[in-house]
Short mmCIF file of C-alpha atoms in Angstrom, two decimals:
data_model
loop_
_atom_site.label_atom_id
_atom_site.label_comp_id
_atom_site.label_asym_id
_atom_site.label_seq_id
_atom_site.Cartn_x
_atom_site.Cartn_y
_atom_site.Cartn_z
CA UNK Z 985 -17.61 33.16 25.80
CA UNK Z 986 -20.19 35.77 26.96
CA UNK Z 987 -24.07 35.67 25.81
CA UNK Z 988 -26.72 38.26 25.47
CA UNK Z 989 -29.48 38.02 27.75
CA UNK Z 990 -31.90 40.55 28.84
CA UNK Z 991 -31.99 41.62 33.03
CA UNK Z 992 -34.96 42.34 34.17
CA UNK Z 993 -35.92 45.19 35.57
CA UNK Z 994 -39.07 47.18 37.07
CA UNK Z 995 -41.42 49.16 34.76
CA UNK Z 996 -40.11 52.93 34.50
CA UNK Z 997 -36.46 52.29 35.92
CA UNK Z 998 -33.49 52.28 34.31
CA UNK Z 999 -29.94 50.57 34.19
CA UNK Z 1000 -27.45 53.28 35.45
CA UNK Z 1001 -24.07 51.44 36.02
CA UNK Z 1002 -22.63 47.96 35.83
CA UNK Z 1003 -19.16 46.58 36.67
CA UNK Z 1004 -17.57 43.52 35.84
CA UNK Z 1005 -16.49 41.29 39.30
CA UNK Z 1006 -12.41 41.27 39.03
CA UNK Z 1007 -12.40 37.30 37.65
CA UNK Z 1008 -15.17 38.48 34.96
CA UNK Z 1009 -17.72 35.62 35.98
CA UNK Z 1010 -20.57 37.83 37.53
CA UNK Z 1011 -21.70 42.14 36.61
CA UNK Z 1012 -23.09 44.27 39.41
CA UNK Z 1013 -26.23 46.08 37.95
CA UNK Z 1014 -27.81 49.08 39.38
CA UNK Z 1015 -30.93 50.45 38.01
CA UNK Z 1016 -32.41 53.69 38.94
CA UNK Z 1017 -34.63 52.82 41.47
CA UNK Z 1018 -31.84 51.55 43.62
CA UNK Z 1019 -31.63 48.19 42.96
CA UNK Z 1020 -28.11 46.31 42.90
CA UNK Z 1021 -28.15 42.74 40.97
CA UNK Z 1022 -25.59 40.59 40.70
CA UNK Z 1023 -25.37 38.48 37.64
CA UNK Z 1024 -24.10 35.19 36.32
CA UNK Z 1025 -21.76 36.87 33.50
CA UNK Z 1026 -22.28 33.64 30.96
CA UNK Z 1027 -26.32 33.09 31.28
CA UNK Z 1028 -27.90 36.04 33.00
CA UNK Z 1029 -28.57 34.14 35.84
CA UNK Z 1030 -29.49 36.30 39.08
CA UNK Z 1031 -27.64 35.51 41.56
CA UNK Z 1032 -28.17 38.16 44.65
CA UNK Z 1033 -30.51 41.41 44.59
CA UNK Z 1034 -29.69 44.08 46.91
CA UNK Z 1035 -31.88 47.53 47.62
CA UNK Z 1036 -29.89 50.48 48.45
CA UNK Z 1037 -31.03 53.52 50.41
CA UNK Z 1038 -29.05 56.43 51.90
CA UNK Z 1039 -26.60 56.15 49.33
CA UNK Z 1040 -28.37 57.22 46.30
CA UNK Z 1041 -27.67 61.03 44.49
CA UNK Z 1042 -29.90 63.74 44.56
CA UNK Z 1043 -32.20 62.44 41.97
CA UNK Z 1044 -32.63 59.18 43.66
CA UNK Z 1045 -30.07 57.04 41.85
CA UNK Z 1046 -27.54 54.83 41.94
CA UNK Z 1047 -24.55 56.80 40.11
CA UNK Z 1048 -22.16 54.00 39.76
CA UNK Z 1049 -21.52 50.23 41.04
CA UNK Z 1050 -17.75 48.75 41.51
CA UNK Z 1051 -17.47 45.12 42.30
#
């Protein structure tokens, strides 16, 4: 039932973790640059974007997202 679409992302970042929501309709995606997305599991849609701060490791990134 899923699809492949692309998520966008800023030039020179980087996915870094996603997690499936518990009823598998929507992923959390972080990127390096601290972004959080949620996204429409079936058609890529975004449907929230969240910036972190505080939160990130050492390097600056978001190690890993649970829903």
């Amino acid at each position: 039932p899923f699809s492949t679409f692309k998520i966008p992302s800023e030039r020179g970042t980087e996915l870094s973790s996603i997690s499936f929501s518990p009823d598998g309709k929507n992923i959390l995606v972080s990127t390096t640059n601290g972004v959080l997305r949620v996204v429409d599991a079936f058609n890529g849609q975004i449907i929230q974007t969240f910036t972190v701060s505080g939160v990130l490791t050492q390097e600056g990134k978001v190690s890993q997202v649970i829903f």
